[in-house]
Tab-separated table of C-alpha atoms and ligand atoms in Angstrom:
chain	number	residue	atom	x	y	z
A	232	MET	CA	112.927	139.314	141.338
A	233	THR	CA	110.178	138.062	143.575
A	234	ASP	CA	110.547	134.581	144.981
A	235	ARG	CA	107.302	132.853	143.827
A	236	ILE	CA	106.416	130.047	146.204
A	237	PHE	CA	103.397	128.703	144.298
A	238	ALA	CA	105.212	128.360	140.965
A	239	ASP	CA	105.141	124.534	141.052
A	240	ILE	CA	101.462	124.206	141.831
A	241	ALA	CA	99.201	123.627	138.856
A	242	PRO	CA	95.974	125.632	138.654
A	243	ILE	CA	93.133	123.845	140.458
A	244	ARG	CA	90.530	122.475	138.037
A	245	TYR	CA	87.147	120.856	138.279
A	246	GLU	CA	87.706	117.099	137.731
A	247	GLY	CA	84.401	115.696	138.994
A	248	PRO	CA	83.402	113.486	141.958
A	249	GLU	CA	85.441	110.493	140.744
A	250	SER	CA	88.772	112.324	140.745
A	251	GLU	CA	91.462	110.965	143.078
A	252	ASN	CA	93.458	114.188	142.807
A	253	LEU	CA	93.290	115.979	146.155
A	254	LEU	CA	94.214	119.236	144.469
A	255	SER	CA	91.186	119.280	142.203
A	256	TYR	CA	87.555	120.309	142.654
A	257	ARG	CA	85.130	117.424	142.823
A	258	TRP	CA	82.041	119.627	143.262
A	259	TYR	CA	82.967	123.245	142.573
A	260	ASP	CA	82.286	123.621	138.863
A	261	ALA	CA	82.217	127.415	138.432
A	262	ASP	CA	79.901	127.532	135.411
A	263	ARG	CA	77.500	124.767	136.466
A	264	GLN	CA	73.953	126.112	136.625
A	265	VAL	CA	72.145	125.734	139.944
A	266	MET	CA	68.605	127.109	140.218
A	267	GLY	CA	69.182	129.346	137.215
A	268	LYS	CA	72.525	130.794	138.316
A	269	SER	CA	76.133	129.623	138.011
A	270	MET	CA	77.873	128.215	141.069
A	271	LYS	CA	80.379	131.025	140.759
A	272	ASP	CA	77.596	133.623	141.009
A	273	HIS	CA	75.895	131.851	143.908
A	274	LEU	CA	79.025	131.530	146.023
A	275	ARG	CA	81.071	134.611	145.048
A	276	LEU	CA	84.144	133.109	146.734
A	277	ALA	CA	86.855	135.200	148.333
A	278	VAL	CA	90.240	134.484	149.942
A	279	CYS	CA	91.204	136.659	152.917
A	280	TYR	CA	94.647	138.230	152.675
A	281	TRP	CA	95.268	138.361	156.415
A	282	HIS	CA	95.122	134.704	157.448
A	283	SER	CA	96.825	133.319	154.376
A	284	PHE	CA	99.478	135.989	153.779
A	285	ALA	CA	99.846	138.374	156.732
A	286	TRP	CA	99.755	135.858	159.588
A	287	GLY	CA	103.046	134.115	160.304
A	288	GLY	CA	101.742	131.147	162.266
A	289	HIS	CA	102.353	132.716	165.675
A	290	ASP	CA	100.001	132.167	168.602
A	291	ILE	CA	99.986	133.489	172.154
A	292	PHE	CA	102.420	130.735	173.208
A	293	GLY	CA	104.767	130.670	170.273
A	294	ALA	CA	106.512	132.378	167.382
A	295	GLY	CA	105.607	132.205	163.724
A	296	THR	CA	106.135	128.867	161.997
A	297	PHE	CA	105.702	129.787	158.327
A	298	VAL	CA	108.853	130.439	156.332
A	299	ARG	CA	107.785	132.715	153.467
A	300	PRO	CA	109.825	135.126	151.358
A	301	TRP	CA	107.648	138.061	152.516
A	302	GLN	CA	108.385	137.263	156.207
A	303	PRO	CA	104.867	137.394	157.675
A	304	GLY	CA	104.573	138.635	161.234
A	305	GLN	CA	107.544	141.019	160.969
A	306	ALA	CA	107.735	144.741	160.173
A	307	VAL	CA	106.858	145.095	156.476
A	308	THR	CA	109.079	147.032	154.055
A	309	GLN	CA	107.727	148.050	150.643
A	310	GLU	CA	109.804	145.265	149.100
A	311	LEU	CA	108.209	142.643	151.362
A	312	ALA	CA	104.744	144.079	150.720
A	313	ASP	CA	105.348	143.776	146.962
A	314	ASN	CA	106.572	140.213	147.312
A	315	LYS	CA	103.487	139.312	149.342
A	316	LEU	CA	101.240	140.881	146.696
A	317	ASP	CA	102.856	138.914	143.851
A	318	ASN	CA	102.524	135.647	145.735
A	319	ALA	CA	98.973	136.361	146.892
A	320	PHE	CA	97.798	136.932	143.313
A	321	ASP	CA	99.633	133.794	142.144
A	322	PHE	CA	97.590	131.980	144.772
A	323	PHE	CA	94.203	133.539	143.879
A	324	GLU	CA	94.719	132.794	140.210
A	325	ARG	CA	95.757	129.180	140.727
A	326	LEU	CA	92.813	128.609	143.050
A	327	GLY	CA	90.424	130.140	140.506
A	328	VAL	CA	88.458	132.331	142.949
A	329	PRO	CA	86.832	135.537	141.711
A	330	TYR	CA	87.569	137.678	144.805
A	331	PHE	CA	89.847	138.493	147.733
A	332	CYS	CA	89.458	140.711	150.853
A	333	PHE	CA	92.004	142.688	152.871
A	334	HIS	CA	92.571	145.043	155.813
A	335	ASP	CA	94.705	148.117	155.023
A	336	VAL	CA	97.652	146.901	157.127
A	337	ASP	CA	97.603	143.354	155.689
A	338	ALA	CA	98.919	144.507	152.363
A	339	MET	CA	100.843	147.766	152.899
A	340	ALA	CA	104.296	148.493	154.315
A	341	THR	CA	104.319	149.228	158.046
A	342	ALA	CA	103.592	152.896	158.901
A	343	GLU	CA	103.949	154.942	162.057
A	344	THR	CA	102.280	158.261	161.229
A	345	PRO	CA	99.087	159.106	159.319
A	346	SER	CA	101.006	160.605	156.381
A	347	GLU	CA	103.202	157.524	156.140
A	348	HIS	CA	100.116	155.316	156.405
A	349	GLN	CA	98.489	157.196	153.541
A	350	ARG	CA	101.622	156.963	151.383
A	351	HIS	CA	102.157	153.258	151.995
A	352	LEU	CA	98.517	152.357	151.449
A	353	ARG	CA	98.382	154.307	148.179
A	354	ALA	CA	101.625	152.652	147.015
A	355	ILE	CA	100.246	149.137	147.435
A	356	GLU	CA	96.836	150.154	146.092
A	357	GLU	CA	98.406	151.175	142.794
A	358	LYS	CA	100.210	147.868	142.425
A	359	MET	CA	97.148	145.951	143.542
A	360	ALA	CA	95.015	147.706	140.921
A	361	ARG	CA	97.376	146.468	138.204
A	362	LYS	CA	97.342	142.924	139.610
A	363	MET	CA	93.549	142.969	139.696
A	364	GLU	CA	93.377	144.226	136.146
A	365	ASP	CA	95.780	141.556	134.855
A	366	SER	CA	94.239	138.654	136.776
A	367	GLY	CA	90.534	139.564	136.732
A	368	VAL	CA	90.393	138.901	140.494
A	369	GLY	CA	88.107	141.455	142.209
A	370	LEU	CA	87.868	142.878	145.710
A	371	LEU	CA	84.821	141.524	147.578
A	372	TRP	CA	85.398	143.848	150.528
A	373	GLY	CA	87.900	146.098	152.159
A	374	THR	CA	88.293	146.904	155.843
A	375	ALA	CA	90.559	148.868	158.188
A	376	ASN	CA	92.376	147.181	161.034
A	377	LEU	CA	91.303	149.106	164.173
A	378	PHE	CA	92.395	146.468	166.646
A	379	SER	CA	96.058	145.384	166.292
A	380	HIS	CA	98.017	148.567	166.952
A	381	PRO	CA	98.523	149.442	170.656
A	382	ARG	CA	96.719	152.772	170.077
A	383	TYR	CA	93.510	150.752	169.738
A	384	ALA	CA	93.902	148.846	173.007
A	385	ALA	CA	90.782	150.583	174.367
A	386	GLY	CA	88.936	150.585	171.019
A	387	GLY	CA	88.857	152.760	167.913
A	388	ALA	CA	85.410	154.353	167.627
A	389	THR	CA	84.747	153.499	171.291
A	390	SER	CA	88.074	154.723	172.665
A	391	PRO	CA	87.901	156.973	175.739
A	392	ASP	CA	90.378	159.215	173.882
A	393	PRO	CA	88.877	161.409	171.096
A	394	GLU	CA	92.263	161.641	169.357
A	395	ILE	CA	92.169	157.898	168.817
A	396	PHE	CA	88.597	158.247	167.535
A	397	ALA	CA	90.071	160.635	164.939
A	398	TRP	CA	92.833	158.135	164.065
A	399	ALA	CA	90.114	155.522	163.479
A	400	ALA	CA	88.233	158.012	161.270
A	401	PHE	CA	91.434	158.586	159.294
A	402	GLN	CA	92.064	154.885	158.714
A	403	VAL	CA	88.473	154.189	157.696
A	404	ARG	CA	88.319	157.210	155.360
A	405	GLU	CA	91.530	156.058	153.643
A	406	MET	CA	90.454	152.448	153.317
A	407	LEU	CA	86.901	153.196	152.200
A	408	GLU	CA	88.303	155.380	149.421
A	409	THR	CA	90.927	152.757	148.504
A	410	THR	CA	88.159	150.142	148.386
A	411	GLN	CA	86.140	152.363	146.082
A	412	ARG	CA	89.080	153.046	143.748
A	413	LEU	CA	89.776	149.299	143.570
A	414	LYS	CA	86.096	148.755	142.632
A	415	GLY	CA	85.592	146.827	145.867
A	416	GLU	CA	82.023	145.607	146.220
A	417	ASN	CA	81.549	146.125	149.981
A	418	TYR	CA	83.120	147.669	153.082
A	419	VAL	CA	83.182	145.799	156.433
A	420	LEU	CA	83.702	147.011	160.006
A	421	TRP	CA	84.607	144.373	162.538
A	422	GLY	CA	84.865	145.791	166.046
A	423	GLY	CA	87.083	143.441	168.019
A	424	ARG	CA	88.040	146.218	170.438
A	425	GLU	CA	84.703	148.045	170.238
A	426	GLY	CA	83.599	146.695	173.574
A	427	TYR	CA	85.000	146.472	177.066
A	428	ASP	CA	87.038	144.300	179.407
A	429	THR	CA	85.472	145.561	182.640
A	430	LEU	CA	82.507	147.815	183.387
A	431	LEU	CA	84.513	149.248	186.283
A	432	ASN	CA	86.360	151.543	183.857
A	433	THR	CA	83.706	151.841	181.126
A	434	ASP	CA	80.982	154.393	180.354
A	435	MET	CA	78.835	152.180	178.158
A	436	LYS	CA	76.295	154.830	177.122
A	437	GLN	CA	79.137	157.150	176.048
A	438	GLU	CA	80.826	154.374	174.036
A	439	LEU	CA	77.603	153.296	172.289
A	440	ASP	CA	76.897	156.911	171.310
A	441	GLN	CA	80.448	157.201	169.926
A	442	LEU	CA	80.024	154.025	167.895
A	443	GLY	CA	76.631	155.195	166.615
A	444	ARG	CA	78.087	158.539	165.547
A	445	PHE	CA	81.131	156.903	163.968
A	446	LEU	CA	79.032	154.573	161.877
A	447	ASN	CA	76.793	157.432	160.778
A	448	MET	CA	79.905	159.339	159.686
A	449	VAL	CA	81.065	156.333	157.642
A	450	VAL	CA	77.665	156.147	155.940
A	451	GLU	CA	77.664	159.920	155.296
A	452	HIS	CA	81.097	159.628	153.703
A	453	LYS	CA	80.051	156.632	151.614
A	454	HIS	CA	77.263	158.728	150.099
A	455	LYS	CA	79.484	161.751	149.684
A	456	ILE	CA	82.007	159.843	147.578
A	457	GLY	CA	79.330	157.779	145.816
A	458	PHE	CA	80.516	154.364	147.000
A	459	LYS	CA	77.889	151.917	145.763
A	460	GLY	CA	78.749	148.866	147.879
A	461	LEU	CA	77.203	147.804	151.181
A	462	ILE	CA	78.542	148.901	154.561
A	463	LEU	CA	78.529	145.933	156.944
A	464	ILE	CA	79.126	145.211	160.604
A	465	GLU	CA	80.572	141.797	161.483
A	466	PRO	CA	78.984	140.599	164.741
A	467	LYS	CA	81.090	138.759	167.329
A	468	PRO	CA	80.319	138.340	171.041
A	469	HIS	CA	83.839	138.512	172.486
A	470	GLU	CA	87.537	137.921	171.725
A	471	PRO	CA	89.602	139.995	171.917
A	472	SER	CA	87.354	142.153	174.176
A	473	LYS	CA	85.479	140.410	176.962
A	474	HIS	CA	82.234	141.870	175.639
A	475	GLN	CA	81.733	143.341	172.149
A	476	TYR	CA	78.865	145.724	171.381
A	477	ASP	CA	78.052	143.915	168.123
A	478	ARG	CA	77.610	140.554	169.883
A	479	ASP	CA	75.213	138.952	167.384
A	480	THR	CA	72.834	139.871	164.560
A	481	GLY	CA	69.863	140.606	166.808
A	482	THR	CA	71.984	142.918	168.977
A	483	VAL	CA	73.388	144.687	165.904
A	484	TYR	CA	69.863	145.249	164.610
A	485	GLY	CA	68.862	146.927	167.879
A	486	PHE	CA	71.969	149.120	167.671
A	487	LEU	CA	71.228	150.090	164.049
A	488	GLU	CA	67.634	150.918	164.960
A	489	ARG	CA	68.772	153.098	167.881
A	490	TYR	CA	71.164	155.099	165.676
A	491	GLY	CA	68.942	155.317	162.589
A	492	LEU	CA	70.987	152.987	160.384
A	493	THR	CA	68.741	150.007	159.538
A	494	GLU	CA	68.444	151.092	155.893
A	495	GLU	CA	72.167	151.731	155.540
A	496	VAL	CA	74.112	148.958	157.236
A	497	LYS	CA	73.921	145.174	156.930
A	498	VAL	CA	75.752	142.295	158.602
A	499	ASN	CA	78.683	140.123	157.627
A	500	ILE	CA	77.868	136.876	159.440
A	501	GLU	CA	80.760	134.671	160.471
A	502	ALA	CA	79.979	131.027	161.220
A	503	ASN	CA	82.426	130.802	164.115
A	504	HIS	CA	81.203	134.088	165.634
A	505	ALA	CA	77.633	132.784	165.532
A	506	THR	CA	78.551	129.690	167.498
A	507	LEU	CA	80.638	131.697	169.998
A	508	ALA	CA	77.498	133.774	170.655
A	509	GLY	CA	75.571	130.580	171.421
A	510	ASN	CA	73.662	130.690	168.124
A	511	THR	CA	73.771	128.339	165.178
A	512	PHE	CA	75.223	129.689	161.952
A	513	GLU	CA	71.872	129.216	160.211
A	514	HIS	CA	70.094	131.075	163.019
A	515	GLU	CA	72.196	134.143	162.306
A	516	ILE	CA	71.497	133.987	158.551
A	517	ALA	CA	67.750	133.553	159.136
A	518	THR	CA	67.717	136.426	161.672
A	519	ALA	CA	69.544	138.760	159.292
A	520	SER	CA	67.201	137.809	156.472
A	521	ALA	CA	64.064	138.290	158.605
A	522	LEU	CA	65.298	141.738	159.706
A	523	GLY	CA	66.375	142.782	156.208
A	524	ILE	CA	70.094	143.127	156.977
A	525	PHE	CA	71.621	140.015	155.380
A	526	GLY	CA	74.748	140.933	153.412
A	527	LEU	CA	77.894	138.814	153.567
A	528	ILE	CA	79.321	135.629	155.083
A	529	ASP	CA	82.706	134.699	156.588
A	530	ILE	CA	82.676	130.948	156.185
A	531	ASN	CA	84.973	129.538	158.843
A	532	ARG	CA	84.100	127.048	161.535
A	533	GLY	CA	85.082	126.719	165.171
A	534	ASP	CA	85.991	123.648	167.163
A	535	PRO	CA	83.170	122.252	169.314
A	536	GLN	CA	85.534	121.718	172.255
A	537	ASN	CA	87.288	125.085	172.110
A	538	GLY	CA	85.645	128.280	173.304
A	539	TRP	CA	87.494	130.604	170.962
A	540	ASP	CA	87.684	131.597	167.318
A	541	THR	CA	89.767	128.841	165.730
A	542	ASP	CA	89.085	130.085	162.171
A	543	GLN	CA	89.145	126.622	160.596
A	544	PHE	CA	88.045	125.805	157.092
A	545	PRO	CA	84.543	124.381	156.831
A	546	ASN	CA	84.526	120.596	156.446
A	547	SER	CA	81.037	119.387	157.291
A	548	VAL	CA	78.692	119.127	154.311
A	549	ALA	CA	75.775	118.249	156.604
A	550	GLU	CA	76.194	121.388	158.732
A	551	LEU	CA	76.703	123.695	155.788
A	552	THR	CA	73.689	122.318	153.965
A	553	LEU	CA	71.485	123.781	156.718
A	554	ALA	CA	73.200	127.156	156.339
A	555	LEU	CA	72.915	127.106	152.544
A	556	ILE	CA	69.180	126.403	152.798
A	557	GLU	CA	68.880	129.700	154.704
A	558	VAL	CA	71.059	131.539	152.175
A	559	LEU	CA	68.814	130.333	149.326
A	560	ARG	CA	65.670	131.119	151.313
A	561	ALA	CA	67.081	134.627	151.847
A	562	GLY	CA	67.354	134.976	148.061
A	563	GLY	CA	71.164	134.646	148.003
A	564	PHE	CA	73.685	137.469	147.890
A	565	THR	CA	73.456	140.840	146.186
A	566	SER	CA	76.973	142.290	146.422
A	567	GLY	CA	77.923	139.847	149.214
A	568	GLY	CA	79.635	136.483	148.973
A	569	PHE	CA	81.480	133.824	150.942
A	570	ASN	CA	84.844	134.904	152.329
A	571	PHE	CA	87.169	132.209	153.679
A	572	ASP	CA	88.111	133.987	156.897
A	573	SER	CA	90.002	130.842	157.850
A	574	LYS	CA	93.578	129.813	158.354
A	575	VAL	CA	95.649	126.656	158.185
A	576	ARG	CA	96.879	125.195	161.469
A	577	ARG	CA	100.284	126.475	162.466
A	578	GLN	CA	101.875	123.071	161.807
A	579	SER	CA	100.664	123.172	158.184
A	580	VAL	CA	103.775	125.001	157.063
A	581	ASP	CA	104.042	124.156	153.358
A	582	ALA	CA	102.872	126.398	150.541
A	583	GLU	CA	100.798	123.446	149.331
A	584	ASP	CA	98.830	123.402	152.606
A	585	LEU	CA	97.272	126.744	151.652
A	586	PHE	CA	95.726	124.967	148.671
A	587	HIS	CA	94.501	121.903	150.514
A	588	ASP	CA	92.560	124.059	152.969
A	589	HIS	CA	90.880	126.306	150.388
A	590	VAL	CA	90.190	123.504	147.900
A	591	GLY	CA	88.533	121.449	150.644
A	592	GLY	CA	86.503	124.393	151.942
A	593	ILE	CA	85.341	125.392	148.471
A	594	ASP	CA	84.283	121.837	147.635
A	595	VAL	CA	82.356	121.419	150.891
A	596	LEU	CA	80.575	124.686	150.205
A	597	ALA	CA	79.791	123.728	146.606
A	598	ARG	CA	78.392	120.389	147.669
A	599	ALA	CA	76.285	122.034	150.378
A	600	LEU	CA	74.932	124.436	147.761
A	601	LEU	CA	73.950	121.526	145.500
A	602	ASN	CA	72.235	119.768	148.424
A	603	ALA	CA	70.391	122.889	149.528
A	604	ALA	CA	69.262	123.633	145.965
A	605	SER	CA	67.948	120.051	145.621
A	606	ILE	CA	66.042	120.445	148.882
A	607	ILE	CA	64.502	123.746	147.791
A	608	GLU	CA	63.681	122.377	144.332
A	609	ASP	CA	62.179	119.221	145.840
A	610	GLY	CA	59.764	121.582	147.578
A	611	ARG	CA	58.604	119.316	150.406
A	612	LEU	CA	60.431	121.216	153.136
A	613	ASP	CA	59.075	124.648	152.233
A	614	ALA	CA	55.621	123.202	151.477
A	615	PHE	CA	55.525	121.795	155.007
A	616	VAL	CA	56.377	125.195	156.484
A	617	LYS	CA	53.864	126.979	154.281
A	618	ASP	CA	51.165	124.549	155.310
A	619	ARG	CA	52.097	124.942	158.981
A	620	TYR	CA	51.262	128.639	158.816
A	621	ALA	CA	48.300	128.299	156.419
A	622	GLY	CA	45.856	129.425	159.135
A	623	TRP	CA	47.228	132.948	158.792
A	624	GLU	CA	45.967	133.015	155.197
A	625	SER	CA	42.360	132.401	156.299
A	626	ASP	CA	39.897	135.267	156.899
A	627	PHE	CA	40.228	134.704	160.620
A	628	GLY	CA	44.050	134.693	160.512
A	629	ARG	CA	44.243	137.822	158.402
A	630	ALA	CA	41.813	139.682	160.652
A	631	ALA	CA	43.702	138.543	163.770
A	632	LEU	CA	46.861	140.200	162.480
A	633	GLY	CA	44.923	143.088	160.981
A	634	GLU	CA	41.922	144.970	162.288
A	635	ARG	CA	41.072	142.853	165.346
A	636	THR	CA	41.772	144.284	168.788
A	637	LEU	CA	42.967	142.392	171.812
A	638	VAL	CA	39.438	142.638	173.282
A	639	GLU	CA	37.774	141.247	170.146
A	640	LEU	CA	40.157	138.294	170.014
A	641	ALA	CA	39.711	137.654	173.714
A	642	ASP	CA	35.918	137.750	173.389
A	643	TRP	CA	36.096	135.380	170.420
A	644	ALA	CA	38.161	132.874	172.449
A	645	LEU	CA	35.738	133.145	175.348
A	646	GLU	CA	32.766	132.581	173.071
A	647	GLN	CA	34.302	129.472	171.465
A	648	ASP	CA	35.226	128.118	174.891
A	649	ASN	CA	37.237	125.428	173.120
A	650	SER	CA	39.739	123.416	175.155
A	651	ALA	CA	40.773	121.151	172.264
A	652	SER	CA	43.006	123.616	170.296
A	653	ARG	CA	46.476	122.153	169.635
A	654	PRO	CA	49.078	122.846	166.969
A	655	PRO	CA	49.586	120.000	164.461
A	656	SER	CA	52.747	117.883	164.748
A	657	GLY	CA	55.952	119.865	164.137
A	658	ARG	CA	57.399	116.705	162.488
A	659	GLN	CA	60.979	117.589	163.412
A	660	GLU	CA	62.326	114.039	163.030
A	661	HIS	CA	60.496	113.540	159.748
A	662	LEU	CA	62.037	116.784	158.421
A	663	GLU	CA	65.522	115.895	159.670
A	664	ASN	CA	65.251	112.551	157.875
A	665	LEU	CA	64.072	114.325	154.747
A	666	ILE	CA	67.142	116.616	154.818
A	667	ASN	CA	69.460	113.643	155.335
A	668	ARG	CA	68.203	112.101	152.094
A	669	PHE	CA	69.884	114.965	150.290
A	670	VAL	CA	73.157	115.107	152.240
B	267	XUL	C1	87.985	138.356	163.539
B	267	XUL	C2	87.458	138.454	162.174
B	267	XUL	C3	88.096	139.476	161.303
B	267	XUL	C4	87.164	140.181	160.389
B	267	XUL	C5	87.784	141.331	159.627
B	267	XUL	O1	87.399	137.376	164.297
B	267	XUL	O2	86.622	137.687	161.764
B	267	XUL	O3	89.099	138.843	160.594
B	267	XUL	O4	86.603	139.314	159.465
B	267	XUL	O5	88.324	142.283	160.453
B	268	CO	CO1	85.615	137.508	159.953
């Protein structure tokens, strides 16, 4: 019999803003309509298996701190994998989220060889399928872990060793097919080791070509098996590698263009990865939207004083409101959603702590969605922007972007000989104050 650690925790319910119960939703009301869509359908919330169930609370200075019946952080037997699965679904159901995400190795028993890997993954997939059926919890995305095992120390797709490239192909083939059988809605590739530590030992052109070919093979296989979900890259500038080839959304777009993949691959934007790259979270969403590659979001924050990926739960409504404005401006998700790629601090050792973090993060997100929707519905912000660019709608503006040549525009400017041209006020402070009225 599985030891169920969440048995005493009541399902989390919406109780409204006045509720004093810290294990209730004050803002996340799944069926509430916001701009013609339910909150549930706007946010498409997912819990990540790895941080909440596979990580044992260890860090580079210390051992795991979480005492769980499935013994996270240790070699996984089938029995432990089953225990973890039972507890994970107890958690998803009590939290009331529609989705989860996982890497192959998060859920399966430890494997040493490809045949063992295939057997263990299929074994957990079968049990997971039954859990999903019984609970109604779906898979937002699947992914293969191509960074933890020592074989991937020099990368998976970008390894200098073609045999390791083949191992990576094996793991991705297996997990893409598992994701499809589980009716997963998307497939993500995060390339923590697809980069380098020093150029002294690295042939960058060779590695980029390998990565381009690998991704094309994944897309070819997706079409071959008829997987309908999106394929996504998750940009991150560094950590664990010193430099990662998918450093931010703009860089990924250039890579996709180079290897003919702009119509096939989108991005999974992680808030903390955006800030590590020196961008704001909302900058990354707006860039992806402008370039037509917006797909998914990992909604975890960093710490302003730490230069690494702390994977904390979001807790600033003001910050997230700006991000949610960009999500709504982008038209929202298709098959994407918000995945909590976040973990509790290693001193938060109780089972209950896993609820406090997710409940808080979900409520902050829900409130940010309500704020952003009010701002969009109010209309003043977007009207200001529209007006700012209104000149491009005039005959002159249209011709300038259309049939006019550089010489014609230059001659026109010379003929006007006008020194008074200035843009109107950008009104930044006025707009910031406007936003704050909704936060
Ligand atoms: C690492 C990270 C990963 C990906 C999935 O920083 O975000 O957990 O989301 O591999
Ligand atoms: Co992530």
